[in-house]
Coordinates of C-alpha atoms in Angstrom, one line a residue:
F27 CA 85.3 87.6 270.8
R28 CA 87.0 84.3 270.1
F29 CA 85.7 81.8 267.6
K30 CA 86.0 78.2 268.7
L31 CA 86.2 75.6 265.9
N32 CA 84.2 72.7 267.2
Y33 CA 85.2 69.8 265.0
D34 CA 83.5 67.2 267.3
E35 CA 80.0 68.2 266.0
L36 CA 80.9 67.1 262.4
G37 CA 82.8 64.1 261.2
D38 CA 86.3 64.8 259.8
E39 CA 85.4 63.5 256.4
E40 CA 82.3 65.6 256.0
T41 CA 82.5 68.2 253.3
A42 CA 83.1 71.7 254.8
V43 CA 83.1 73.7 251.6
Y44 CA 83.3 73.5 247.8
I45 CA 86.0 75.7 246.4
Y46 CA 86.3 76.5 242.7
T47 CA 89.7 76.0 241.1
S48 CA 90.5 77.7 237.8
G49 CA 92.4 74.7 236.6
T50 CA 96.0 75.6 236.9
T51 CA 97.0 71.9 236.9
G52 CA 94.0 70.7 234.8
K53 CA 90.4 71.5 234.0
P54 CA 88.5 74.0 236.1
K55 CA 86.4 72.3 238.8
G56 CA 84.8 72.4 242.2
V57 CA 86.9 70.9 244.9
M58 CA 85.4 69.4 248.1
L59 CA 87.4 70.2 251.2
T60 CA 86.6 68.3 254.3
I61 CA 86.5 69.3 258.0
A62 CA 89.8 67.4 258.4
N63 CA 91.4 69.5 255.6
F64 CA 90.6 72.7 257.5
K65 CA 91.3 71.2 260.9
H66 CA 94.8 70.3 259.7
Q67 CA 95.5 73.7 258.2
V68 CA 94.4 75.7 261.2
E69 CA 96.3 73.4 263.6
S70 CA 99.4 73.6 261.5
I71 CA 99.2 77.4 261.4
D72 CA 98.6 77.5 265.2
K73 CA 101.9 75.6 265.8
L74 CA 103.7 78.5 264.1
N75 CA 102.2 81.0 266.5
I76 CA 101.8 83.5 263.7
V77 CA 98.3 84.9 264.5
R78 CA 97.7 86.1 268.1
R79 CA 94.7 87.6 269.9
G80 CA 94.2 91.3 269.3
E81 CA 96.5 91.5 266.3
S82 CA 95.2 93.0 263.0
L83 CA 95.4 90.9 259.8
L84 CA 94.9 92.5 256.4
N85 CA 92.7 90.4 254.1
L86 CA 93.7 90.9 250.4
L87 CA 92.9 87.5 248.9
P88 CA 89.7 86.0 247.5
F89 CA 88.1 83.6 249.9
H90 CA 87.3 81.0 247.3
H91 CA 90.9 79.7 247.6
A92 CA 91.8 77.3 250.3
Y93 CA 95.0 79.2 251.3
A94 CA 93.0 82.5 251.7
L95 CA 90.1 80.9 253.5
S96 CA 92.4 79.1 256.0
A97 CA 95.0 81.9 256.5
T98 CA 92.8 85.0 256.5
I99 CA 89.5 83.8 257.8
L100 CA 89.6 80.6 259.9
E101 CA 93.0 81.2 261.6
P102 CA 92.2 84.8 262.7
L103 CA 88.7 83.6 263.9
A104 CA 90.2 80.7 265.8
N105 CA 92.8 83.0 267.5
G106 CA 90.8 86.2 268.2
A107 CA 92.6 88.3 265.7
K108 CA 91.1 91.4 264.0
M109 CA 90.4 91.1 260.3
V110 CA 90.5 94.1 258.0
F111 CA 89.1 93.9 254.5
V112 CA 89.8 96.0 251.4
E113 CA 87.1 96.9 248.9
R114 CA 89.4 97.4 246.0
L115 CA 92.8 95.8 245.5
T116 CA 94.7 99.0 244.9
G117 CA 98.0 100.1 246.4
E118 CA 96.3 103.3 247.7
E119 CA 93.5 101.4 249.5
I120 CA 95.9 98.8 250.9
I121 CA 98.2 101.4 252.3
A122 CA 95.2 103.4 253.7
K123 CA 93.9 100.4 255.5
M124 CA 97.3 99.5 256.9
Q125 CA 97.8 103.0 258.3
K126 CA 94.2 103.3 259.6
Y127 CA 94.1 99.9 261.3
K128 CA 97.8 99.5 262.2
I129 CA 98.0 96.1 260.5
D130 CA 100.3 93.6 262.2
I131 CA 100.1 90.8 259.5
M132 CA 99.6 91.0 255.8
V133 CA 98.7 87.8 254.0
A134 CA 99.3 88.0 250.2
V135 CA 100.4 86.3 247.1
P136 CA 103.8 86.9 245.4
R137 CA 102.3 89.3 242.8
I138 CA 101.1 91.7 245.5
V139 CA 104.3 91.5 247.5
T140 CA 106.3 92.0 244.3
L141 CA 104.3 95.1 243.3
F142 CA 105.1 96.7 246.7
H143 CA 108.7 95.6 246.3
K144 CA 109.0 97.3 242.9
S145 CA 107.6 100.5 244.2
I146 CA 109.8 100.6 247.3
M147 CA 112.9 99.6 245.3
S148 CA 112.4 102.4 242.7
K149 CA 112.5 104.9 245.6
I150 CA 115.6 103.3 247.1
R151 CA 117.4 103.3 243.8
G152 CA 116.5 107.0 243.3
S153 CA 118.8 108.1 246.1
I154 CA 122.5 107.1 246.2
L155 CA 122.6 107.4 250.1
T156 CA 119.5 105.2 250.5
K157 CA 120.9 102.7 248.0
V158 CA 124.2 102.5 250.0
I159 CA 122.3 102.1 253.3
F160 CA 120.1 99.4 251.7
G161 CA 123.2 97.5 250.5
I162 CA 124.7 97.6 253.9
S163 CA 121.5 96.5 255.6
K164 CA 121.2 93.6 253.1
N165 CA 124.7 92.5 253.7
I166 CA 124.3 92.6 257.5
G167 CA 120.9 90.9 257.3
N168 CA 119.7 92.0 260.8
L169 CA 116.0 92.4 261.0
M170 CA 116.0 95.0 263.8
L171 CA 118.6 97.1 262.0
G172 CA 116.6 97.1 258.8
K173 CA 113.5 98.2 260.8
V174 CA 115.4 101.2 262.2
L175 CA 117.1 102.1 258.9
F176 CA 113.8 101.9 257.0
A177 CA 111.5 103.3 259.6
K178 CA 110.0 105.6 256.9
V179 CA 108.9 102.5 254.9
H180 CA 107.5 100.9 258.1
K181 CA 105.6 104.1 258.9
A182 CA 104.1 104.1 255.3
F183 CA 102.8 100.6 256.1
G184 CA 101.1 101.8 259.3
G185 CA 104.1 101.3 261.7
K186 CA 103.1 97.9 263.0
L187 CA 103.5 95.5 260.1
G188 CA 105.6 92.7 261.7
L189 CA 105.0 89.9 259.3
I190 CA 104.2 89.4 255.6
V191 CA 102.9 85.9 254.9
C192 CA 103.2 85.0 251.2
G193 CA 101.8 81.9 249.6
G194 CA 99.8 80.5 246.7
A195 CA 103.0 80.6 244.5
K196 CA 106.7 80.8 244.9
L197 CA 108.0 84.2 246.0
D198 CA 111.3 85.4 244.4
V199 CA 114.1 84.9 247.0
D200 CA 115.6 88.3 246.2
V201 CA 112.2 90.0 247.0
A202 CA 112.1 88.2 250.3
R203 CA 115.7 89.1 251.2
D204 CA 115.0 92.8 250.3
F205 CA 112.0 93.0 252.6
W206 CA 114.1 91.4 255.3
A207 CA 116.8 94.0 254.7
M208 CA 114.2 96.6 255.3
G209 CA 113.2 95.0 258.6
F210 CA 110.1 93.1 257.5
K211 CA 109.8 89.5 258.6
I212 CA 108.5 87.5 255.6
S213 CA 107.2 83.9 255.7
E214 CA 106.4 81.8 252.7

């Protein structure tokens, strides 16, 4: 099924949703987001051609944030993508869902991506051969080569993960480069 966002029925400046902000830049408050806010976000993401019909997107983020609501609910609905939800935000459950549903896209915040990175890198550092292969892959910087060399990591993530979208805060550049070296496209 394909969800069609019909903005014509509502005025652009009508409030679409109230989202709570914990007050990172000030006092905690409810923020009103308009139809125009979401229209712009969905249209901007559409231009990037990130989410396509039939792909599976893993939902890890709370929907009371604008980033999560736009990227993991509205965009997949607008483009006919499948959404997969986790009940608990644990590494084991995330990996189980990725394997079961053959996730194509994972949308996360830097903290989640960094936790996966830490776990993977500890295994890479545990083997001299793997550490050398990783260094070569990182120096070459070829996405397809990384995917071949680190097929075992891709298989652990379900075998189809083609894109990690990270937002909400700045992702460490070295973490992004390391995922690229392993053959994972990462977008911030």
